Short mmCIF file of C-alpha atoms in Angstrom, two decimals:
data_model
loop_
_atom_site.label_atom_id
_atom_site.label_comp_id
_atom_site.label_asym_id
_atom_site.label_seq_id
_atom_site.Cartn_x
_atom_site.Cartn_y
_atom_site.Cartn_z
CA UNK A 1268 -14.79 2.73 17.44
CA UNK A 1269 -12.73 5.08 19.69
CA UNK A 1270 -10.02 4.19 22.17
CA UNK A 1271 -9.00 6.91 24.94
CA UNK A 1272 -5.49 6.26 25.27
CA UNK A 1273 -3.49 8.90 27.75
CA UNK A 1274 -5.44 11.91 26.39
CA UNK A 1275 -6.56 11.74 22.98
CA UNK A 1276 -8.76 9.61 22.00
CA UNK A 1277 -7.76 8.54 18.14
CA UNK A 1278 -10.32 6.78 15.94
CA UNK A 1279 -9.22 3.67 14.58
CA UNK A 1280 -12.09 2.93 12.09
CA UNK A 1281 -10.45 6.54 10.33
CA UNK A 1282 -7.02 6.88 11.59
CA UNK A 1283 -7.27 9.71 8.76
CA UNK A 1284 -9.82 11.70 11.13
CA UNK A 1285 -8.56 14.71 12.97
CA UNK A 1286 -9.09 15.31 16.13
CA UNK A 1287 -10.89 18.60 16.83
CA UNK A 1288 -9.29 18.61 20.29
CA UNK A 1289 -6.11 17.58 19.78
CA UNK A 1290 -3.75 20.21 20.94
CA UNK A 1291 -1.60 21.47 18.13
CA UNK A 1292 0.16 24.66 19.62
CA UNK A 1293 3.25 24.02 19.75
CA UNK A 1294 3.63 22.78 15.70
CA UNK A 1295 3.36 25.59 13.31
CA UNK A 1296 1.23 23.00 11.16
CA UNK A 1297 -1.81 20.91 12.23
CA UNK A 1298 -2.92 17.10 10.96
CA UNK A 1299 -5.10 18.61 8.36
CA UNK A 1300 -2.92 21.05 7.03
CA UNK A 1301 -0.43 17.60 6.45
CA UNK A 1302 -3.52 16.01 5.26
CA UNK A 1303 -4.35 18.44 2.29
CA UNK A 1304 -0.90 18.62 1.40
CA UNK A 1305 -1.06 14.94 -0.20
CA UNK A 1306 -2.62 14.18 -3.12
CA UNK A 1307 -6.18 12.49 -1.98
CA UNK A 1308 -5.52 9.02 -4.37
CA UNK A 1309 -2.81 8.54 -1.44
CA UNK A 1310 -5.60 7.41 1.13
CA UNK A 1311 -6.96 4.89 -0.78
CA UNK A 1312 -5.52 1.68 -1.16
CA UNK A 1313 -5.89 -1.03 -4.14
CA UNK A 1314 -6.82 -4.60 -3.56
CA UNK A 1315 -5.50 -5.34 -6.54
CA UNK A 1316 -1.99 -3.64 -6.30
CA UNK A 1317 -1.84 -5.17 -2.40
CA UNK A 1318 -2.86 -8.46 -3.72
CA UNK A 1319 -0.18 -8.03 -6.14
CA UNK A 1320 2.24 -7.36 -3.83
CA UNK A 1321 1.59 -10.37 -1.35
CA UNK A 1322 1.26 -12.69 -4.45
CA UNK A 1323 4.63 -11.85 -5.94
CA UNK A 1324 6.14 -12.11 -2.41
CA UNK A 1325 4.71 -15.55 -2.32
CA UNK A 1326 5.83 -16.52 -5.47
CA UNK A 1327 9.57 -15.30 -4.76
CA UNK A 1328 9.44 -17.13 -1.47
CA UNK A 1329 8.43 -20.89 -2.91
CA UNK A 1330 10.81 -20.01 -5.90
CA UNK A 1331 13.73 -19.65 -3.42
CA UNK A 1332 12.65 -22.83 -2.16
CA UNK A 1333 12.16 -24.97 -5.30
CA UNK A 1334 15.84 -23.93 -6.01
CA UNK A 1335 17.53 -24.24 -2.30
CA UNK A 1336 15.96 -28.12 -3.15
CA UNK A 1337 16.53 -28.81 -5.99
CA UNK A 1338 20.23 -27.43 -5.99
CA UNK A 1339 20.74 -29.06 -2.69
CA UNK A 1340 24.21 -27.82 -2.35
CA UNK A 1341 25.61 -26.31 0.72
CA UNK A 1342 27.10 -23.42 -1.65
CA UNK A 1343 24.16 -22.40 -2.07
CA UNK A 1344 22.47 -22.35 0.97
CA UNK A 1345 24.04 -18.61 2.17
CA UNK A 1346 22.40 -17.16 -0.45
CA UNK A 1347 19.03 -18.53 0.10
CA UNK A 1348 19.21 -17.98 3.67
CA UNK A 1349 19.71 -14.45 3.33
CA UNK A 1350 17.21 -14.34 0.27
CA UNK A 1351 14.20 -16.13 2.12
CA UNK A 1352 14.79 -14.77 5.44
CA UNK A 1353 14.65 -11.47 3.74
CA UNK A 1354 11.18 -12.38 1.85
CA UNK A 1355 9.73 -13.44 5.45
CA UNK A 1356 10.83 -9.66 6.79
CA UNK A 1357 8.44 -8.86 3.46
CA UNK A 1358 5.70 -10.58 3.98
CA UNK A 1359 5.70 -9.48 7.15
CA UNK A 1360 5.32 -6.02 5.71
CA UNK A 1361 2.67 -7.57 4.09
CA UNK A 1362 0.81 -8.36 6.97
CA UNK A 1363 1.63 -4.87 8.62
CA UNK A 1364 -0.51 -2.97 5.85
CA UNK A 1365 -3.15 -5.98 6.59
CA UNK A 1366 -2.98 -4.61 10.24
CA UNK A 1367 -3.35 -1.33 9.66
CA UNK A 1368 -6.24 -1.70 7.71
CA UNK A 1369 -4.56 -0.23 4.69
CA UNK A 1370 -4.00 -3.60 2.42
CA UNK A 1371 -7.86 -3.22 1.20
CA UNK A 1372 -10.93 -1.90 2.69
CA UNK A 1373 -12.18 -5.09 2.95
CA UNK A 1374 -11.88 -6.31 6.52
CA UNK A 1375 -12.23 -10.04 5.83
CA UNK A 1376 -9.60 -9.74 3.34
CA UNK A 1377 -7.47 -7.64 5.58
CA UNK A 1378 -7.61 -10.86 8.04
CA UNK A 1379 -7.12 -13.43 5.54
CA UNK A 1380 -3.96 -12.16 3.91
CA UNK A 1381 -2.76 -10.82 7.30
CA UNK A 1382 -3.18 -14.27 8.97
CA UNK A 1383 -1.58 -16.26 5.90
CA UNK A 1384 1.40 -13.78 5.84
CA UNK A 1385 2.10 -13.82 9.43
CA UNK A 1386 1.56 -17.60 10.65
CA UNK A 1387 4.32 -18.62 7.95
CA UNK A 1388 6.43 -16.66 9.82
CA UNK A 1389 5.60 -17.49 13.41
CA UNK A 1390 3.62 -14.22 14.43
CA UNK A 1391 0.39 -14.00 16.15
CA UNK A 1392 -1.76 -11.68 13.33
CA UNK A 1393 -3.82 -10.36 15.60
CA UNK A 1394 -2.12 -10.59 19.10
CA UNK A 1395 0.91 -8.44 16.83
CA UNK A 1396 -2.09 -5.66 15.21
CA UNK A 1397 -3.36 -5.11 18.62
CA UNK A 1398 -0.18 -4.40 20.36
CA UNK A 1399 1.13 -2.42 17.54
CA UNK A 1400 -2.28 -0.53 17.35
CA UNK A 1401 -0.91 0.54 20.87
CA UNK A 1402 2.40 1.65 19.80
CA UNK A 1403 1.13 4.10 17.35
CA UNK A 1404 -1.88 5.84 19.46
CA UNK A 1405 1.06 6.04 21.42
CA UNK A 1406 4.04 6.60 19.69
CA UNK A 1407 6.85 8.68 21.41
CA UNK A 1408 5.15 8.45 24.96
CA UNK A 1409 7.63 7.31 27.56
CA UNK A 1410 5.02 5.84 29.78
CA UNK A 1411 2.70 4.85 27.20
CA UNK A 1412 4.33 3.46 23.86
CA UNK A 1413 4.63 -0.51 23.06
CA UNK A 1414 7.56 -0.81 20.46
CA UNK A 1415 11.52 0.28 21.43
CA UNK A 1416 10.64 3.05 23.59
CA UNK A 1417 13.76 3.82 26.08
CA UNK A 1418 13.85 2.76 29.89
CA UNK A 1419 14.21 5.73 32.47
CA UNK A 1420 17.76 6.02 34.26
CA UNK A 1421 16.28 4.84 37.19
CA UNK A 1422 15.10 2.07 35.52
CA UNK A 1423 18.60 1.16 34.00
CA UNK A 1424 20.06 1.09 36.87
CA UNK A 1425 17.71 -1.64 38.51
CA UNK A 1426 18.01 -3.91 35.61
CA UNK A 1427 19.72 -7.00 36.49
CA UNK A 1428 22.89 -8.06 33.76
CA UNK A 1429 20.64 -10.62 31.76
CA UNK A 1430 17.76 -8.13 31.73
CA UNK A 1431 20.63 -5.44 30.26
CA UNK A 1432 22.03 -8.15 28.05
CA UNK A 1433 18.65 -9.67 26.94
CA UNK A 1434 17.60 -5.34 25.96
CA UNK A 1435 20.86 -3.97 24.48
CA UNK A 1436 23.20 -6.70 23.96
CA UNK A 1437 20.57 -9.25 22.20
CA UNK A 1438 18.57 -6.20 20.00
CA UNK A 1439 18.53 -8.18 16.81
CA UNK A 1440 16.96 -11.44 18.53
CA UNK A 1441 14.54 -10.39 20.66
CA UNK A 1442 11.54 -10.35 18.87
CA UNK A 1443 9.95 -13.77 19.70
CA UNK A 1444 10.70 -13.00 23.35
CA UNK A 1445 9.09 -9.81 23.38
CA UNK A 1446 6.02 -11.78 21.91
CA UNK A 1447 5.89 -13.63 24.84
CA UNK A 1448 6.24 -11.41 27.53
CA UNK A 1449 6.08 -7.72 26.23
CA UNK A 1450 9.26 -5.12 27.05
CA UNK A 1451 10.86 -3.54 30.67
CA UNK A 1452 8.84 -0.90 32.61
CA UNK A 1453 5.40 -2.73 30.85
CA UNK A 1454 2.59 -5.37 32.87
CA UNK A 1455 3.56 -8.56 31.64
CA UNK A 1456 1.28 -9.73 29.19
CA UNK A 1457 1.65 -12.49 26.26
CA UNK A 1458 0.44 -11.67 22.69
CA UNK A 1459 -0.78 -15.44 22.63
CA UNK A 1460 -3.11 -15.30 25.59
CA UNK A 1461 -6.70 -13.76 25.21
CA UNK A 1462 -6.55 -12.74 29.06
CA UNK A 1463 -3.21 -10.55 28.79
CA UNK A 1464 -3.07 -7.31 29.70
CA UNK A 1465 -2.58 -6.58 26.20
CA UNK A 1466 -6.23 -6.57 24.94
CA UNK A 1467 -10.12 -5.99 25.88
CA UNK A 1468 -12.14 -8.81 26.56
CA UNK A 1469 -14.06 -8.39 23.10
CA UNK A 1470 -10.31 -8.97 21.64
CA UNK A 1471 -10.37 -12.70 23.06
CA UNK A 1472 -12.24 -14.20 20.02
CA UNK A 1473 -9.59 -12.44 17.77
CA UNK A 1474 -6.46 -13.64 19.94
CA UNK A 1475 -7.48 -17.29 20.30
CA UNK A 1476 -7.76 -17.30 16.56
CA UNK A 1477 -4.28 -16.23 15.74
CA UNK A 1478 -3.06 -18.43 18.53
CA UNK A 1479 -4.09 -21.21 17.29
CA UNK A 1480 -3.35 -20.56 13.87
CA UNK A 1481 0.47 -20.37 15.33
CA UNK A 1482 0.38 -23.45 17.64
CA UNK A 1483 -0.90 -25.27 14.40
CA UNK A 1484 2.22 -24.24 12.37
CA UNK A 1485 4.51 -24.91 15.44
CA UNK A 1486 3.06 -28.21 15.02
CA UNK A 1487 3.11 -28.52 11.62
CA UNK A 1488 7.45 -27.77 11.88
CA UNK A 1489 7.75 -30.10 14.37
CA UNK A 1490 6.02 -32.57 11.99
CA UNK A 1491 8.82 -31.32 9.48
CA UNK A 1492 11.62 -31.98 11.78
CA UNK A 1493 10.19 -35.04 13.03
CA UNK A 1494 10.01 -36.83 9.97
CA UNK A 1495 13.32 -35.00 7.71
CA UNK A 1496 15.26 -34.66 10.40
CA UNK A 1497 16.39 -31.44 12.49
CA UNK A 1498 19.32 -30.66 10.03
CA UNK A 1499 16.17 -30.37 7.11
CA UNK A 1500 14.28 -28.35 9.54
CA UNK A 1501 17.29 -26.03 10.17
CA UNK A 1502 18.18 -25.96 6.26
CA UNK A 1503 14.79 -24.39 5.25
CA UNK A 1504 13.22 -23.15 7.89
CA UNK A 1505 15.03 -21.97 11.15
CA UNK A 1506 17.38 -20.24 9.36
CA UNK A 1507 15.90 -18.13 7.31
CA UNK A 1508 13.35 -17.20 10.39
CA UNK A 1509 16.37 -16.03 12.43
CA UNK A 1510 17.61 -13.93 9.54
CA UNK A 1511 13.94 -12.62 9.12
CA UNK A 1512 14.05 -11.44 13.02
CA UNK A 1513 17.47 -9.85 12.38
CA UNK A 1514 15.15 -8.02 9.60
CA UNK A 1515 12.65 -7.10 11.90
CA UNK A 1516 14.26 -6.19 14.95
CA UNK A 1517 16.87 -4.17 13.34
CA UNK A 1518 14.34 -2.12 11.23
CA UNK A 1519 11.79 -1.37 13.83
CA UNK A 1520 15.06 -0.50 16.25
CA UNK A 1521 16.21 1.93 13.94
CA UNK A 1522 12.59 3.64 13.08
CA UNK A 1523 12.61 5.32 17.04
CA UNK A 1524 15.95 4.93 18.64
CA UNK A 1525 18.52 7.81 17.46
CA UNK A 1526 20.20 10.41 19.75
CA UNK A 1527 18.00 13.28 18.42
CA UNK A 1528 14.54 11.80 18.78
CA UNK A 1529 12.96 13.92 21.24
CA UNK A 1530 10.34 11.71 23.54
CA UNK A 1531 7.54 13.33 25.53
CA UNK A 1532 5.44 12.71 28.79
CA UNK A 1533 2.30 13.45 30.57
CA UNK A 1534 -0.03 16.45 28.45
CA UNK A 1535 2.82 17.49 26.92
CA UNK A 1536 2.33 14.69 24.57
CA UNK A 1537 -0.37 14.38 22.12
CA UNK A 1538 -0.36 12.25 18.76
CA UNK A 1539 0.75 14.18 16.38
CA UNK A 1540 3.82 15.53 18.28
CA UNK A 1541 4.64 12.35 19.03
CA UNK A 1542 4.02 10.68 15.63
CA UNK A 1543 6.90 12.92 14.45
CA UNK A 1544 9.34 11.21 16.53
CA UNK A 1545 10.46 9.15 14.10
CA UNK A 1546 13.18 8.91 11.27
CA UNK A 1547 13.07 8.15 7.30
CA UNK A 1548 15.92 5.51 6.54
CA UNK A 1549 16.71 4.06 3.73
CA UNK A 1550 18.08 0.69 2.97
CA UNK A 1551 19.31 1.11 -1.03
CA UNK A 1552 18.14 -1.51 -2.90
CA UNK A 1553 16.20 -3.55 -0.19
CA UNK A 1554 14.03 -0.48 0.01
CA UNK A 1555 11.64 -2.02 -2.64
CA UNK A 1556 11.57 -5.41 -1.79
CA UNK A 1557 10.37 -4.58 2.17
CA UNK A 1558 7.99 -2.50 0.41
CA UNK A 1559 9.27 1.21 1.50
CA UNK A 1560 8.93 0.16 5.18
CA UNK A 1561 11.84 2.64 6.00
CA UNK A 1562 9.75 5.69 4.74
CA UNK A 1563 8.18 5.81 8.60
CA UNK A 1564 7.33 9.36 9.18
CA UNK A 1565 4.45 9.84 6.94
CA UNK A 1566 3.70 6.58 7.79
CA UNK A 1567 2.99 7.43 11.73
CA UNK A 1568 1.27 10.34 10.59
CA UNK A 1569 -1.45 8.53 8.42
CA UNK A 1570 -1.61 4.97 9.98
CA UNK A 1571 -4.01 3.99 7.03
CA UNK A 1572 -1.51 4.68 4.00
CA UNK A 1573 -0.58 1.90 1.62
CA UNK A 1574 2.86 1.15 1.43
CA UNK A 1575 3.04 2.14 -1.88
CA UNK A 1576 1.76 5.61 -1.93
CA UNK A 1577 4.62 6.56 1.17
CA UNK A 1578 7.09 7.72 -1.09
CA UNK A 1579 4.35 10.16 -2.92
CA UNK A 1580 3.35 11.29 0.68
CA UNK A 1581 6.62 11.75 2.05
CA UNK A 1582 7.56 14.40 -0.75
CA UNK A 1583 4.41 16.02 -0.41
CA UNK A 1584 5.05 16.68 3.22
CA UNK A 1585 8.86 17.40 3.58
CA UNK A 1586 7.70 21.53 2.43
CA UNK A 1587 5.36 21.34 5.36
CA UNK A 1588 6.76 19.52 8.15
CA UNK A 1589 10.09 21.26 7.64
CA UNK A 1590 12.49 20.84 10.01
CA UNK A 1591 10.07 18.51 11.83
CA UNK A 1592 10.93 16.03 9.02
CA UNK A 1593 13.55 13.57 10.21
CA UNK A 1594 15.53 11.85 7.54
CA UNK A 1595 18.88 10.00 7.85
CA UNK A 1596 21.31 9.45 5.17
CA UNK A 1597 23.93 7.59 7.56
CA UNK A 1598 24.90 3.51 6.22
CA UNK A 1599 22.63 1.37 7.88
CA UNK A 1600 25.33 -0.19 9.55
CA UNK A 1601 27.07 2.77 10.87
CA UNK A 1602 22.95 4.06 12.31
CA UNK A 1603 23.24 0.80 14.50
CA UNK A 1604 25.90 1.15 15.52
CA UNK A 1605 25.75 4.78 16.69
CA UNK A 1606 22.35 4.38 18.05
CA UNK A 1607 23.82 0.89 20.40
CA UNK A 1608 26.42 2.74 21.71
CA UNK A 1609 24.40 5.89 22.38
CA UNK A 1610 20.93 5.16 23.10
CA UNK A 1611 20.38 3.68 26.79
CA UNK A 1612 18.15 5.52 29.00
CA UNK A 1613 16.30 8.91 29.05
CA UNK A 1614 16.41 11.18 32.39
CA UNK A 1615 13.25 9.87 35.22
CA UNK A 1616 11.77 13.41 34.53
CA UNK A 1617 10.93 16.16 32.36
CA UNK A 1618 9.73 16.29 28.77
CA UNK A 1619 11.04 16.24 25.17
CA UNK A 1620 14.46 14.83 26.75
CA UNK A 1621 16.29 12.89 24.60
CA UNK A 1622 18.13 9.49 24.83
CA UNK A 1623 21.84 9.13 26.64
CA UNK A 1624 24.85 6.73 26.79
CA UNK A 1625 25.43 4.63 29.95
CA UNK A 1626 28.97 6.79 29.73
CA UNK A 1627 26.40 9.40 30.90
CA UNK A 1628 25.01 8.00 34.15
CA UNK A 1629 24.55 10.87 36.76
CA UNK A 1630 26.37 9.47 40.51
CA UNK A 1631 23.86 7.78 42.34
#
C-alpha cells in the first residue's frame, strides 16, 4: 500500500523500506546506512513480549483499582490517581505500538489489543492510527504534519484570545478537543466521523468501528455514574483520565516543540530530514513504565520498531547520526517550561527556521 504524501511516497505495509528516490543530499548518512547500523533482531517484534507488556499493564491497572476500593479512604486516593492515570498514559503506549504495526505481525491482533487498550481510555483506535499515520509521513512539515507542529506568525496573529488560550495556555488538556476537531491552520475534520477530512473512503469501515466502540464506553460511564453516583464516577474514573491526558499531552508536546528543532517546507523537506526533528527525553524512572516512549528519534526513523528494542537502536545510531542526534538532559519540568515560554510561531516563509517567542513578533 503506498500513500503520496507532499513528495515522497512512504510505504506503510514496510515503513522499514527505503525509498530509492528519496533525496538524501543534504545528510552525510542515508536511511539504509541507519538501517544496517542496528542489529537486525531490532525489526522484529515478539507477540509474546508485547502481549506481556499489555497484560502486566492490565494487571497493574485493576490492581490499583481493587485497592483504591477496597481501601476506600480519601488518603489514598492521590496516590491512585496519579498511579492509574499514569497506567492509562501506558496502555496507551500500548496501543501506539498496536498502531504502528509493531505490537505483532499479526494484523488482527494488532486491532484487538489496540482497540481494548484505547477504548478504556476514551480514544478512537483507529480514527487516532490514521491521523498519527499522517503525522509521521509527515513529521517536521509545516504545512503538512498532524501532531504539535507550530502556527506561522501570520497565523498567530489572527488567532482570536480563546483560540491562543485553548493552544498555549490549555497544552496539557487539549487532547480530547483536538480529537474532535483536529489543530489551527488544518480542515476541520473529527477522528469519530468516517466522512472527515481525515481519512479515505476505504477508512470508513475502520472509523465507524472505533467509534462505536467509544460511544459504547461513553455509555457504559454514564451507566457508572448513573447508578453510583457522579462523585463514584469522578473517584475512579474521571480523574485518573485527566491525569492520563496531562500524560499524553505533555509527552507528545515535548517530543517536537524545543527552540532548536529546525522545521522544513515545500521540497526542501523529505522524510528522513524531517524524521530527525525530534528530541530523546527522558523521564527517570517513569521511563520504563510508559515503555521508553521518550526514546523518539529512532523511533521516527523506523516507525515499525517495538518499544522495547528503542533503547538498543538508539545506541546503535547515536555514532551515525552524530550531531543530527537530538537528546535533552534538561528536568522535565524545566523542558516545559522553556519550550511554553519560547515556542509560539515560526516565520510565514523560508525553510529550516526555527520556533520564536511572542516577545519576538516583527511590527506589523
Amino acid at each position: 500500500m503506498q500513500l503520496q504524501l507532499t513528495n515522497q511516497p512512504i510505504n506503510l505495509d514496510n515503513p522499514l523500506e527505503d525509498e530509492s528516490s528519496t533525496k538524501q543530499t543534504e545528510l552525510p548518512f542515508t536511511f539504509q546506512d541507519l538501517k544496517a547500523a542496528i542489529p537486525p533482531e531490532c525489526f522484529i517484534p515478539s507477540t509474546g513480549r508485547s502481549l506481556a507488556y499489555f497484560f502486566w499493564d492490565m494487571f497493574v491497572v485493576a490492581a490499583l483499582y481493587v485497592a483504591a476500593y477496597t481501601i476506600d479512604a480519601w488518603w489514598f486516593y492521590p496516590i491512585f490517581w496519579a498511579s492509574a492515570g499514569t497506567m492509562f498514559w501506558a496502555l496507551f503506549v500500548v496501543g501506539h505500538d498496536c498502531g504502528h504495526g509493531s505490537f505483532s505481525k499479526l494484523k488482527w491482533l494488532n486491532n484487538l489489543i489496540g482497540h481494548i487498550s484505547h477504548t478504556l481510555i476514551l480514544v478512537p483506535y483507529h480514527g487516532w492510527r490514521i491521523s498519527h499515520r499522517t503525522h509521521h509521513q509527515n513529521t517536521g512539515n509545516i504545512d503538512t504534519d498532524e501532531s504539535w507542529y507550530p502556527v506561522t506568525e501570520s497565523k498567530y496573529r489572527s488567532m482570536t484570545w480563546l483560540e491562543k488560550f485553548l493552544r498555549f495556555e490549555s497544552i496539557l488538556f487539549l487532547y480530547p478537543l483536538y480529537l474532535f476537531g483536529r489543530s489551527p491552520d488544518r480542515e476541520h475534520g473529527s477522528h469519530f466521523s468516517p466522512n472527515s477530512p481525515l481519512f479515505r473512503p476505504s477508512e470508513k469501515g475502520d472509523i465507524i468501528t472505533s467509534t462505536t466502540l467509544w460511544v459504547l464506553m461513553v455509555g457504559f460511564l454514564g451507566y457508572i455514574g448513573f447508578t453510583f453516583g457522579f462523585v463514584f464516577l469522578l473517584k475512579f474514573y474521571i480523574v485518573p483520565y485527566v491525569i492520563f491526558v496531562m500524560w499524553l499531552d505533555l509527552v507528545t508536546y515535548l517530543h517536537h516543540t524545543e527552540a532548536d528543532i529546525p522545521w522544513y517546507r515545500g521540497k526542501d523537506w523529505y522524510f528522513l530530514k524531517g524524521a530527525l526533528s525530534t528530541i530523546d527525553r527522558s523521564y527517570g524512572f517513569i521511563d520504563d513504565i510508559h515503555h521508553n516512549i521518550g526514546t523518539h528519534v529512532a523511533h521516527h526513523i523506523f516507525i515499525g520498531m517495538p518499544h522495547y528494542h528503542l533503547k538498543t537502536a538508539t545506541t546503535a545510531l547515536k555514532p551515525v547520526l552524530g550531531s543530527y542526534y537530538r537528546e535533552s538532559k534538561v528536568p522535565i519540568w524545566r523542558a516545559f517550561l522553556d519550550s511554553y515560554a519560547s515556542c509560539h510561531f515560526v516565520s510565514d516563509t523560508g525553510s529550516n527556521i526555527y520556533q520564536k517567542s511572542k516577545k519576538e513578533l516583527s511590527n506589523p
